mmCIF file of N, CA and C in Angstrom:
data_model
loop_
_atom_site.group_PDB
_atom_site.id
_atom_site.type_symbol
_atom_site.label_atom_id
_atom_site.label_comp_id
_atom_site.label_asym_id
_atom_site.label_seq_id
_atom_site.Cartn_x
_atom_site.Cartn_y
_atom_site.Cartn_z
ATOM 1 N N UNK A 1 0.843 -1.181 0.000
ATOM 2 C CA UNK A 1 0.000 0.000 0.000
ATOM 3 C C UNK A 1 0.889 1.247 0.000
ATOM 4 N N UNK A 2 0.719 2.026 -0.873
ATOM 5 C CA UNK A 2 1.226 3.592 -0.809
ATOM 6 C C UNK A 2 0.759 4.533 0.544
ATOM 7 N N UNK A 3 1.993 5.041 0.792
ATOM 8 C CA UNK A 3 1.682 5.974 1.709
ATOM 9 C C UNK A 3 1.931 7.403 1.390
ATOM 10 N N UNK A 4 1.394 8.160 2.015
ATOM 11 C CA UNK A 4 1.998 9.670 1.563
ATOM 12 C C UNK A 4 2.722 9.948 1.507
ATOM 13 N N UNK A 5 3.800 9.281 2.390
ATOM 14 C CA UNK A 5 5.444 10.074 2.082
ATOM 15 C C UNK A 5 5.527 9.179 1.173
ATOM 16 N N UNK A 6 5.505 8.083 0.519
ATOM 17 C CA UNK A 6 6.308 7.266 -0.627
ATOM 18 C C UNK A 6 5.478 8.185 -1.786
ATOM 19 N N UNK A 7 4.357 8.808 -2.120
ATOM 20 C CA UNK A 7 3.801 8.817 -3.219
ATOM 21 C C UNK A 7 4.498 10.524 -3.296
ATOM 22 N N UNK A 8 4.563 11.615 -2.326
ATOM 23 C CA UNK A 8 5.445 12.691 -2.622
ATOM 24 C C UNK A 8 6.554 12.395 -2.534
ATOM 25 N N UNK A 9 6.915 11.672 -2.305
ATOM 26 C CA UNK A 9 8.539 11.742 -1.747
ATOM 27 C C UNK A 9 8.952 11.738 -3.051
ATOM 28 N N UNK A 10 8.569 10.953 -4.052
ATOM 29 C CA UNK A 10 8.258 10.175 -5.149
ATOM 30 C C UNK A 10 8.667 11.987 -6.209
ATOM 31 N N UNK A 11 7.455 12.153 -6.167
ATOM 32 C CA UNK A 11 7.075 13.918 -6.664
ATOM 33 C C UNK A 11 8.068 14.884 -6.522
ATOM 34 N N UNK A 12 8.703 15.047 -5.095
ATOM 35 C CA UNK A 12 9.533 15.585 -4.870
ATOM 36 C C UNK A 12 11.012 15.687 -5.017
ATOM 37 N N UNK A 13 10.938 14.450 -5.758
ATOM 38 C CA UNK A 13 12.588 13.979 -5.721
ATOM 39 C C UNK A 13 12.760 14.540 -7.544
ATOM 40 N N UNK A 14 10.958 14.659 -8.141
ATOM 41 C CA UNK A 14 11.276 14.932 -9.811
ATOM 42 C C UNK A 14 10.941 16.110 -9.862
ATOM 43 N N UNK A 15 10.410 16.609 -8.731
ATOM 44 C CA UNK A 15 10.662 18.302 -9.175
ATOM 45 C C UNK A 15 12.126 19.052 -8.276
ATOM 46 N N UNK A 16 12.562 18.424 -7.456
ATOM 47 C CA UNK A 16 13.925 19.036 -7.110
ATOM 48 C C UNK A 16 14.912 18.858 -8.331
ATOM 49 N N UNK A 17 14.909 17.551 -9.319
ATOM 50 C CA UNK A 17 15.597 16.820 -10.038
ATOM 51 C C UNK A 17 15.236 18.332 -11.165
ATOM 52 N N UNK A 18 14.320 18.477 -11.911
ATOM 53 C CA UNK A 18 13.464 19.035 -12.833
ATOM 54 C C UNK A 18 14.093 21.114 -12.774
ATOM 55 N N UNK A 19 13.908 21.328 -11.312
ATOM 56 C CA UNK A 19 14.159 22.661 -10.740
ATOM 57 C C UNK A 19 15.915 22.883 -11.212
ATOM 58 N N UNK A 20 16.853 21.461 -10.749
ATOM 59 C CA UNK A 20 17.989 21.700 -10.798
ATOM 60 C C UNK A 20 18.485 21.786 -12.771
ATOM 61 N N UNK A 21 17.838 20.894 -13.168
ATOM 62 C CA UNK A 21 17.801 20.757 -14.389
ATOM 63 C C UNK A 21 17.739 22.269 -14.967
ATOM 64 N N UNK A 22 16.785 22.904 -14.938
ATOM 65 C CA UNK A 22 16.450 23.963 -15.501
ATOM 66 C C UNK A 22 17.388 25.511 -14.688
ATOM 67 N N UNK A 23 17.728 25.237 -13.980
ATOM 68 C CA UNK A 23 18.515 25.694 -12.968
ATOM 69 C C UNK A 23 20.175 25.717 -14.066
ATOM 70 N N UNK A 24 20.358 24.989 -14.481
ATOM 71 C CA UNK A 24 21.700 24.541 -15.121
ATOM 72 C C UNK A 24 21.325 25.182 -16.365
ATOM 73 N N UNK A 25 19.924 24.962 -16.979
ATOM 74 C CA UNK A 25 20.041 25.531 -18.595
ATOM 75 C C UNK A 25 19.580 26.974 -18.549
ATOM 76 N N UNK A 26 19.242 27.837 -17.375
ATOM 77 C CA UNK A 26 19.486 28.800 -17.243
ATOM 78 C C UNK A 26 20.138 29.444 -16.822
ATOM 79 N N UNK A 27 21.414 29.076 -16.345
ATOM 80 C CA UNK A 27 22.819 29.850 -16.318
ATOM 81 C C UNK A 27 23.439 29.533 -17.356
ATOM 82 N N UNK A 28 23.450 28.505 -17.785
ATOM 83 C CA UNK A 28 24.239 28.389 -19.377
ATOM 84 C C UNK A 28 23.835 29.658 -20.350
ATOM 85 N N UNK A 29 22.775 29.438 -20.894
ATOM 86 C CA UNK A 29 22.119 30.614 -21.522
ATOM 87 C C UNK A 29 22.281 31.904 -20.787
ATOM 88 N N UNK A 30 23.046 32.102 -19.952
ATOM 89 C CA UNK A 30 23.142 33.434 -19.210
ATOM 90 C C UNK A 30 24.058 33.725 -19.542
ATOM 91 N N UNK A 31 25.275 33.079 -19.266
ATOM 92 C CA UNK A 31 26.202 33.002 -19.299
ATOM 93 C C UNK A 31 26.323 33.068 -21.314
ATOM 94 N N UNK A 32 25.985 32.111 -22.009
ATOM 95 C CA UNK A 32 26.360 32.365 -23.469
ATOM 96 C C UNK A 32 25.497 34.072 -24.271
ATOM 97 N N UNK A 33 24.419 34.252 -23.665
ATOM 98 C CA UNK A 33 24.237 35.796 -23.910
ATOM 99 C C UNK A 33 24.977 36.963 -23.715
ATOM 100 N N UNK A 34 25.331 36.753 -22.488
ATOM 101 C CA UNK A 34 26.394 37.799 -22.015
ATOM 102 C C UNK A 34 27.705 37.661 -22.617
ATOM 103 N N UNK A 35 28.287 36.395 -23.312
ATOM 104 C CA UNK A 35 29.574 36.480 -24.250
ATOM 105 C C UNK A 35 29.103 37.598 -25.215
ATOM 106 N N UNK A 36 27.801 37.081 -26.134
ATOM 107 C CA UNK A 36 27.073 37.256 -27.303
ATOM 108 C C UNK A 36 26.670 38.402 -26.943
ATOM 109 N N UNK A 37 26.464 39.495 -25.932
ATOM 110 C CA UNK A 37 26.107 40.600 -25.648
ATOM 111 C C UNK A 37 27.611 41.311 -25.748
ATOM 112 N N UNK A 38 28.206 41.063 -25.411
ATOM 113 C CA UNK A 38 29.952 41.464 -24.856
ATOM 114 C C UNK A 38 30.501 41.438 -26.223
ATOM 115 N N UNK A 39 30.537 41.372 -27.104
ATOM 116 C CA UNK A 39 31.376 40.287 -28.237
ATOM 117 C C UNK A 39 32.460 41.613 -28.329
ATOM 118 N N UNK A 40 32.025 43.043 -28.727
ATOM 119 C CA UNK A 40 32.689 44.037 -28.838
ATOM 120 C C UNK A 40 33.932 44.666 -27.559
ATOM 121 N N UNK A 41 33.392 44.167 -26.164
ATOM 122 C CA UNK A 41 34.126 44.659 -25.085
ATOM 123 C C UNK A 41 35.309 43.633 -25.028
ATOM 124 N N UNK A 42 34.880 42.307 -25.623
ATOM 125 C CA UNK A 42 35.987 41.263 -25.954
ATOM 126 C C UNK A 42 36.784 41.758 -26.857
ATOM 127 N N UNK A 43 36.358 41.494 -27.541
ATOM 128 C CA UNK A 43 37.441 42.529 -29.017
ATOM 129 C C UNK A 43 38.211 43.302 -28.436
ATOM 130 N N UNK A 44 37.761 44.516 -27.889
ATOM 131 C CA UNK A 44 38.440 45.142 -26.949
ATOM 132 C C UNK A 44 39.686 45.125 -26.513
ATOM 133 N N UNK A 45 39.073 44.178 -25.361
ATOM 134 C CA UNK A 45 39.891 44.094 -24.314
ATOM 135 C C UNK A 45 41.088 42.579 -25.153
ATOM 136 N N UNK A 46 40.905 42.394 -26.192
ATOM 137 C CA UNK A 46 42.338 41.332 -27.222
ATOM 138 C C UNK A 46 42.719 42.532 -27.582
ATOM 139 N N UNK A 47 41.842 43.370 -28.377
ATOM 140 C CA UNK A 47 43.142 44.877 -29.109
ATOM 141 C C UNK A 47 44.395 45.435 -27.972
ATOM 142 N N UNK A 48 43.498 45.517 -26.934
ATOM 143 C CA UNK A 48 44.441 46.107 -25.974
ATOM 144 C C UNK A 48 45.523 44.722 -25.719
ATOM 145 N N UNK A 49 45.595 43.888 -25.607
ATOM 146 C CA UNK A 49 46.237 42.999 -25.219
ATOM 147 C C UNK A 49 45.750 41.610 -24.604
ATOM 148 N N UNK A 50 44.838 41.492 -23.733
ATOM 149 C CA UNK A 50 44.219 40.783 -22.455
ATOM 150 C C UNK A 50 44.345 39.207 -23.403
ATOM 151 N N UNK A 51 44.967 38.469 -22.901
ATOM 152 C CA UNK A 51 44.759 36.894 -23.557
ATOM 153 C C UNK A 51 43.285 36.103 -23.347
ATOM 154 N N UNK A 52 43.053 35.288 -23.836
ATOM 155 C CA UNK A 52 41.850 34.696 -24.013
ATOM 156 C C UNK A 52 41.735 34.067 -22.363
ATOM 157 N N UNK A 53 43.020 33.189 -21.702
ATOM 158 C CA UNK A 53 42.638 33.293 -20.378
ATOM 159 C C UNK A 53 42.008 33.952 -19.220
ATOM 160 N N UNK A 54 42.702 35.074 -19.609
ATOM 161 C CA UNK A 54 42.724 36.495 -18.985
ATOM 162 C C UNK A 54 40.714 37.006 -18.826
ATOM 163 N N UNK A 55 40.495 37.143 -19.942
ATOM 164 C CA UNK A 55 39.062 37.153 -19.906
ATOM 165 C C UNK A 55 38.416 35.959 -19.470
ATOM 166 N N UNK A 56 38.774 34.804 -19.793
ATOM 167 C CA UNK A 56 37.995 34.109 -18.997
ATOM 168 C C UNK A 56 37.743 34.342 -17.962
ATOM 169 N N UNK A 57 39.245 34.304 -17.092
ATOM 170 C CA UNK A 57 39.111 34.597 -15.895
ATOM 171 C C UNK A 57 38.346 35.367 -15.442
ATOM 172 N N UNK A 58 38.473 36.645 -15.589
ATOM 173 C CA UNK A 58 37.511 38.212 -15.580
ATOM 174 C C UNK A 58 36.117 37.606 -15.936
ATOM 175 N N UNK A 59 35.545 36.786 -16.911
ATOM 176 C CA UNK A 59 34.242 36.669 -16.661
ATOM 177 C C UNK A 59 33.797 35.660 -16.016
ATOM 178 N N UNK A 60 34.342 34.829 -15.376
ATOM 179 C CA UNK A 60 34.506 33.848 -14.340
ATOM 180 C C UNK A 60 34.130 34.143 -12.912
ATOM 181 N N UNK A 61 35.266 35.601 -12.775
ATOM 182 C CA UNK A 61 35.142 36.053 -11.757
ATOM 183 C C UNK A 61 33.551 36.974 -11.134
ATOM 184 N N UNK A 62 33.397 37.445 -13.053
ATOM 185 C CA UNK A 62 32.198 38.504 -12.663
ATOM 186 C C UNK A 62 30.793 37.543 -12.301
ATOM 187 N N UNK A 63 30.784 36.283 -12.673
ATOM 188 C CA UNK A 63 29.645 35.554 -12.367
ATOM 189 C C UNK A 63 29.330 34.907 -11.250
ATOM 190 N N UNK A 64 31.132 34.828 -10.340
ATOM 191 C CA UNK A 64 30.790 33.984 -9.165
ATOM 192 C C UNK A 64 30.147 35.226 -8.581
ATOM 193 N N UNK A 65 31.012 36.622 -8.416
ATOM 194 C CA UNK A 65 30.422 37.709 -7.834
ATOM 195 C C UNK A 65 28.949 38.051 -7.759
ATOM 196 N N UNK A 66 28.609 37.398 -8.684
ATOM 197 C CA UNK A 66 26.573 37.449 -9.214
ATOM 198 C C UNK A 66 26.206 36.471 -9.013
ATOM 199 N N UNK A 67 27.037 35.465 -8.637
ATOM 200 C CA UNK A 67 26.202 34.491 -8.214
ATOM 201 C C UNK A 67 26.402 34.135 -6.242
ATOM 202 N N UNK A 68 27.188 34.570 -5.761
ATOM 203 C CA UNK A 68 27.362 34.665 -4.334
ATOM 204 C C UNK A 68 26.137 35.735 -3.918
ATOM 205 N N UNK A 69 26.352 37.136 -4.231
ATOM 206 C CA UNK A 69 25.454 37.895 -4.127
ATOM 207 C C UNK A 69 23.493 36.954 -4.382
ATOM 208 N N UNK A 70 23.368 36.544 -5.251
ATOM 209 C CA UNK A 70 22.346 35.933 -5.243
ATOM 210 C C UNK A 70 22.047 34.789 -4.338
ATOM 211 N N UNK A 71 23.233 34.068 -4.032
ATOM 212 C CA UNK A 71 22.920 32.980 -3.008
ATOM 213 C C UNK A 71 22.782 33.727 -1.524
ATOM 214 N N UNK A 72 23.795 34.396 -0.931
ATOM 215 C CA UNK A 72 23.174 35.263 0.125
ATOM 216 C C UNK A 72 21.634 35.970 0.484
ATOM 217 N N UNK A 73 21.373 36.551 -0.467
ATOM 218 C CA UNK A 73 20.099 37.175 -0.558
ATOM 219 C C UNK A 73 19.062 35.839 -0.462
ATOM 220 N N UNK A 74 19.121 34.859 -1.716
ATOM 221 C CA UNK A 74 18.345 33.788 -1.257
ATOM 222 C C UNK A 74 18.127 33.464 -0.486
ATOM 223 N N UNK A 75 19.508 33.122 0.187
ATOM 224 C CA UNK A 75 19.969 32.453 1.501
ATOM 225 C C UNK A 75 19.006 32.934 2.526
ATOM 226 N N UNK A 76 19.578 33.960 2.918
ATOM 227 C CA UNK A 76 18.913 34.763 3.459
ATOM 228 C C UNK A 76 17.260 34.543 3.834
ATOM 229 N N UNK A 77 16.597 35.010 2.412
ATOM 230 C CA UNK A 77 14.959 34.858 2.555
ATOM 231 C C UNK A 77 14.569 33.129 2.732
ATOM 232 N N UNK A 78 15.433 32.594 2.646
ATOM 233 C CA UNK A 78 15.086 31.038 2.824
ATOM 234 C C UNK A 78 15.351 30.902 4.252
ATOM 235 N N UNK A 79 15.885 31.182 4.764
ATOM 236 C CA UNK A 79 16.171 30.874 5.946
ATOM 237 C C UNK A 79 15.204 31.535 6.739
ATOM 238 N N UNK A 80 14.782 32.888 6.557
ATOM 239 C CA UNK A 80 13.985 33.596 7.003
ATOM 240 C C UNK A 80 12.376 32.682 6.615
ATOM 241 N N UNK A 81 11.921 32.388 5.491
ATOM 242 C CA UNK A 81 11.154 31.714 5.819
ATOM 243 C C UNK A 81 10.804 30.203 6.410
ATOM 244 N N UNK A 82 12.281 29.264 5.976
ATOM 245 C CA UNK A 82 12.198 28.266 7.147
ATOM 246 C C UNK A 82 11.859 28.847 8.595
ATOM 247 N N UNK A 83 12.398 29.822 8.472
ATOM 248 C CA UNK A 83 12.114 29.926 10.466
ATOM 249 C C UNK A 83 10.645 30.320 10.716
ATOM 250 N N UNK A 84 10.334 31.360 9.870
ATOM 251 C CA UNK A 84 9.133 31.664 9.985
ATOM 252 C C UNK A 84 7.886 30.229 10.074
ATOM 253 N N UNK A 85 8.028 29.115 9.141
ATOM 254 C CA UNK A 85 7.579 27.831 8.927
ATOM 255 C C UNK A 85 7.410 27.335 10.396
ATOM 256 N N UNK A 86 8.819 26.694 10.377
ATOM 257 C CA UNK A 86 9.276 26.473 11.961
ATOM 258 C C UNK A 86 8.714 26.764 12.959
ATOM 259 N N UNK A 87 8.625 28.147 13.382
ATOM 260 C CA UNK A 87 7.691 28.718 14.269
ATOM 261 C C UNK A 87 6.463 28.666 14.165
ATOM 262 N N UNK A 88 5.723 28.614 13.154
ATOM 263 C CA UNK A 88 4.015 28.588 13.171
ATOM 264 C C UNK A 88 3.768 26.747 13.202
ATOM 265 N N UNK A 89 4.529 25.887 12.486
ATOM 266 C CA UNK A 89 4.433 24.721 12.458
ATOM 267 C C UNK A 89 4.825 23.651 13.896
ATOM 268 N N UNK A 90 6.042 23.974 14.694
ATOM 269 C CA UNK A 90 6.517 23.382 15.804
ATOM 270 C C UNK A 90 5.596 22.787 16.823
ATOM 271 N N UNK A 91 4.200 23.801 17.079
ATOM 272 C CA UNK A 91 3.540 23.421 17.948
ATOM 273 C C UNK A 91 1.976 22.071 17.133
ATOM 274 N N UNK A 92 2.553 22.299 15.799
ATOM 275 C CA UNK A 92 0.911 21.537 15.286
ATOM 276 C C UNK A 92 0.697 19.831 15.840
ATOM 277 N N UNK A 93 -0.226 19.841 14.893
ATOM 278 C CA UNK A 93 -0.066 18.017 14.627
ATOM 279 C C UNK A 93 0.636 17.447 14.190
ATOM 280 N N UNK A 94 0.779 16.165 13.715
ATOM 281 C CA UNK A 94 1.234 15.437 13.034
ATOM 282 C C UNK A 94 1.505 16.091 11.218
ATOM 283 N N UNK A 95 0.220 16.615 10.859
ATOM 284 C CA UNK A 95 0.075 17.062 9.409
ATOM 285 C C UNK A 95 0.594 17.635 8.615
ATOM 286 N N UNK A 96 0.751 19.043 10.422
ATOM 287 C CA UNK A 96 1.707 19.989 10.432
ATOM 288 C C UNK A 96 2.967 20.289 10.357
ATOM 289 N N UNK A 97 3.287 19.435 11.331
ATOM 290 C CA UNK A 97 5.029 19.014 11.233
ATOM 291 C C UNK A 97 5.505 18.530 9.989
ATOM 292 N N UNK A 98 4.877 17.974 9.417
ATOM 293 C CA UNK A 98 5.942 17.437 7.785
ATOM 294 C C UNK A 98 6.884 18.455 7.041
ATOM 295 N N UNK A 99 6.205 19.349 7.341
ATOM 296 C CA UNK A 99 6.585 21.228 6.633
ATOM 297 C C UNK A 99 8.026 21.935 7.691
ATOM 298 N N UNK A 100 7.880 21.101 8.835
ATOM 299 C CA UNK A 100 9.347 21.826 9.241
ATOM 300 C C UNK A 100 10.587 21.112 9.095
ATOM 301 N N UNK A 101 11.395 22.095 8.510
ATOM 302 C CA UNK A 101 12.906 21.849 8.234
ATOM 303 C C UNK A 101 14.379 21.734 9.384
ATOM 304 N N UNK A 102 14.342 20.859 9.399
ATOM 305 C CA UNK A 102 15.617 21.096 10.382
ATOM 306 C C UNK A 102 16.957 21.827 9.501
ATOM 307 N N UNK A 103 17.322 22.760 10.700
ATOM 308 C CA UNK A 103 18.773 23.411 10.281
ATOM 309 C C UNK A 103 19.257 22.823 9.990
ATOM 310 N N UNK A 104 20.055 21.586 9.937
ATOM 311 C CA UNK A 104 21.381 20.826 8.993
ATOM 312 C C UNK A 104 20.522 20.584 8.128
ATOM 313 N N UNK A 105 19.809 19.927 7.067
ATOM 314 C CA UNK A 105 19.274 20.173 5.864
ATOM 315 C C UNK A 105 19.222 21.071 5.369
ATOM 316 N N UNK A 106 18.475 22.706 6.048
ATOM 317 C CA UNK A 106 18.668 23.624 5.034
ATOM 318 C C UNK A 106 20.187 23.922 4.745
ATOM 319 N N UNK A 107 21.216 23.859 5.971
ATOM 320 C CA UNK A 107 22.508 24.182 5.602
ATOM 321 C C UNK A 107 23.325 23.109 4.848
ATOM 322 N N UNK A 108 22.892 21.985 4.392
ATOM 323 C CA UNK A 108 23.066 21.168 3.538
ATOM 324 C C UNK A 108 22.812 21.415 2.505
ATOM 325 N N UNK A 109 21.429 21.802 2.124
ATOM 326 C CA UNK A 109 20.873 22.191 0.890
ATOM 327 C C UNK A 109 21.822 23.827 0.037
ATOM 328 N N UNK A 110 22.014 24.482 1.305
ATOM 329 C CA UNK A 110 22.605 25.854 1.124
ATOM 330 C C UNK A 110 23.754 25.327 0.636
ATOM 331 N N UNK A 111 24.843 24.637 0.862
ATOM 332 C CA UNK A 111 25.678 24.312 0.830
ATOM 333 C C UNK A 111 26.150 23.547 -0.710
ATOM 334 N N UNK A 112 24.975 22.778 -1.127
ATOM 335 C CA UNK A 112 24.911 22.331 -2.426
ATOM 336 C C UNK A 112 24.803 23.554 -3.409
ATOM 337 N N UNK A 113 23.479 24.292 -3.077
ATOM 338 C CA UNK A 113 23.618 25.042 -4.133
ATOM 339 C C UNK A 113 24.970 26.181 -4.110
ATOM 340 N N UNK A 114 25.901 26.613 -3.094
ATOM 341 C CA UNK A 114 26.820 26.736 -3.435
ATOM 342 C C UNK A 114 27.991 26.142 -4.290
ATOM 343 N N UNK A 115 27.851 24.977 -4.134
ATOM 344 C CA UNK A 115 28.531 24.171 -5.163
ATOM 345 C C UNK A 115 28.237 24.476 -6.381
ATOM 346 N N UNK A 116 26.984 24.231 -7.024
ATOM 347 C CA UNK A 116 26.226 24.375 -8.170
ATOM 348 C C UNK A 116 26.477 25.869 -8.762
ATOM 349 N N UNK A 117 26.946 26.638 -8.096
ATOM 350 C CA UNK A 117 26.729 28.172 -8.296
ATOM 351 C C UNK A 117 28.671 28.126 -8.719
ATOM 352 N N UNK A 118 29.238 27.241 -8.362
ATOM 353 C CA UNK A 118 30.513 27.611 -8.537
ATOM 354 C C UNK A 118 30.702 26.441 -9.914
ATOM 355 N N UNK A 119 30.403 25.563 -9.793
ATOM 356 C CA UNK A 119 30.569 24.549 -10.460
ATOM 357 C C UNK A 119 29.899 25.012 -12.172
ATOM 358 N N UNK A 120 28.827 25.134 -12.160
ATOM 359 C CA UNK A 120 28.202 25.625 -13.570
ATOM 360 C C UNK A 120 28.597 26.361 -14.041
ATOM 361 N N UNK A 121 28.765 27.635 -13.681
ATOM 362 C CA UNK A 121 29.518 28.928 -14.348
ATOM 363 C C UNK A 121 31.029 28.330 -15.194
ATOM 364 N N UNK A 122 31.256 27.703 -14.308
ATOM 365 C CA UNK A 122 32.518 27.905 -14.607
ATOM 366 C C UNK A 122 32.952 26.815 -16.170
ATOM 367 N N UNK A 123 31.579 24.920 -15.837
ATOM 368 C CA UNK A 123 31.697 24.264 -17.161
ATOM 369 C C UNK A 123 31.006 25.336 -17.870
ATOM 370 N N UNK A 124 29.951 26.034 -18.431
ATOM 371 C CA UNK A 124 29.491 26.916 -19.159
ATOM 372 C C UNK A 124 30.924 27.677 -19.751
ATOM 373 N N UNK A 125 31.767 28.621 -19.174
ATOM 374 C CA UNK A 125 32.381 29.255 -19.727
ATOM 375 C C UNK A 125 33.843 28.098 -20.135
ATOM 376 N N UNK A 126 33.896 27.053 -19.278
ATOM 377 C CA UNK A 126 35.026 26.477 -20.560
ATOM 378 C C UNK A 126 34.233 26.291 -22.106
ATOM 379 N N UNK A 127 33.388 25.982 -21.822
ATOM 380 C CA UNK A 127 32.897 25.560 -23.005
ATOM 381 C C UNK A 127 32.889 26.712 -24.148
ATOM 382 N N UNK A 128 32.317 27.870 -23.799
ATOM 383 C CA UNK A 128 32.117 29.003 -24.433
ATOM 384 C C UNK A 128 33.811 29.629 -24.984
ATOM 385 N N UNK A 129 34.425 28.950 -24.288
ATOM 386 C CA UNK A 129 35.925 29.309 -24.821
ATOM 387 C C UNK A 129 36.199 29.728 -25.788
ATOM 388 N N UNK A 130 36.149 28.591 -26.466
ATOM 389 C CA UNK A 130 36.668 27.903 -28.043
ATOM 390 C C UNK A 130 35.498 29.585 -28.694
ATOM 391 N N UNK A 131 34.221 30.335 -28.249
ATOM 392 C CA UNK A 131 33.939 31.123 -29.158
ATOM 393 C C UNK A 131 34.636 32.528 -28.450
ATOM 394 N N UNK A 132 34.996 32.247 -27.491
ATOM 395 C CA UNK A 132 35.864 33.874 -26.476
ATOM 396 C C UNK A 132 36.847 33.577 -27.898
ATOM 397 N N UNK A 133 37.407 32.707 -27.874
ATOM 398 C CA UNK A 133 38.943 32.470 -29.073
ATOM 399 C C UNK A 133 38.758 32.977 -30.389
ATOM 400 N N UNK A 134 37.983 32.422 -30.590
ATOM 401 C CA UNK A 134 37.329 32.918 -31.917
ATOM 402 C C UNK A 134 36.907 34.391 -32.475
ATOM 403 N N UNK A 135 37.014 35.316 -31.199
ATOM 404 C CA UNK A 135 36.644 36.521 -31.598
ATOM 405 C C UNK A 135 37.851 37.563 -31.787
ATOM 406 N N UNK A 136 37.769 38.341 -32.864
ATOM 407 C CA UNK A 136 38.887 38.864 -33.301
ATOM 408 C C UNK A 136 38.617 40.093 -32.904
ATOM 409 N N UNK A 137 39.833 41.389 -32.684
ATOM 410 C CA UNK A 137 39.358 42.369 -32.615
ATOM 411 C C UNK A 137 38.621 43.557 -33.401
ATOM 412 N N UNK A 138 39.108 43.184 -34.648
ATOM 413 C CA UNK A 138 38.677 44.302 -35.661
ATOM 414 C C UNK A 138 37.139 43.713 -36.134
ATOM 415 N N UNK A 139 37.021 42.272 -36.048
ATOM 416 C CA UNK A 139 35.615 42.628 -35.847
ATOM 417 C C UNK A 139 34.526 42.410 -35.169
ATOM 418 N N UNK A 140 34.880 42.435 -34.003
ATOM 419 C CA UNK A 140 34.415 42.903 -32.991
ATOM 420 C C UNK A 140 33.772 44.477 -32.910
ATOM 421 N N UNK A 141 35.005 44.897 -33.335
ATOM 422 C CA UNK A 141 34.931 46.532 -33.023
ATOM 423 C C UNK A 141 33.806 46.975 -34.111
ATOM 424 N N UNK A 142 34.062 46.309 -35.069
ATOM 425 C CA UNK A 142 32.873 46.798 -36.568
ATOM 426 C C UNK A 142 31.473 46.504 -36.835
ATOM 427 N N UNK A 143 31.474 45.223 -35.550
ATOM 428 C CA UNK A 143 30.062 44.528 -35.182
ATOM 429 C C UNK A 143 29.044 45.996 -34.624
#
């Protein structure tokens, strides 16, 4: 016989799966717009000199910076509403309680998506390399 936790648990494991999924193909696409937005400041910054590393790096750097900033703030309101949860839920029933989070999970969970926040950016822009390389300066500049 199915029980409620086997039949969400079930649910929950394909929309965390589903969330992360889409989670990944929207920093990729963030990340390849903003080359494709940039193409000229690239150019650029090869006329002046800067090696293809060099920018990587620099846009490497500018995404963890946007992406820390975003995990804090998240962080933040997540935690703020676990607690808020926490507190209205602690005293219920049985029904009630399913909904509260213990602190080492959320700081588990926090902890992953820090990973994810460092980890993606960074396969996204190897990949995008090979077109950072590809861009020349003069036309860049004429684009």
């Amino acid at each position: 016989m199915l029980t409620f936790t086997a039949v969400f648990g079930g649910v929950g494991t394909f929309l965390t799966v589903a969330i992360l999924l889409l989670t990944i193909i929207n920093i990729f696409l963030s990340v390849h717009n903003n080359i494709a937005e940039r193409k000229a400041e690239i150019g650029l910054m090869k006329a002046v000199g800067y090696k293809t590393s060099q920018i990587f790096y620099s846009m490497y750097l500018e995404n963890i910076i946007l992406a820390v900033k975003a995990l804090l703030i998240g962080g933040a309101l997540s935690a703020a509403a676990v607690l808020i949860i926490n507190l209205v839920n602690s005293s219920g029933d049985t029904a009630q309680q399913m909904y509260v989070m213990p602190w080492l999970s959320f700081l588990i969970l926090l902890a992953i998506a820090f990973g994810v926040i460092l980890v993606i950016p960074l396969v996204c822009l190897l990949i995008m390399v090979y077109n950072i390389a590809k861009i020349q300066p003069q036309e860049a500049m004429n684009a």
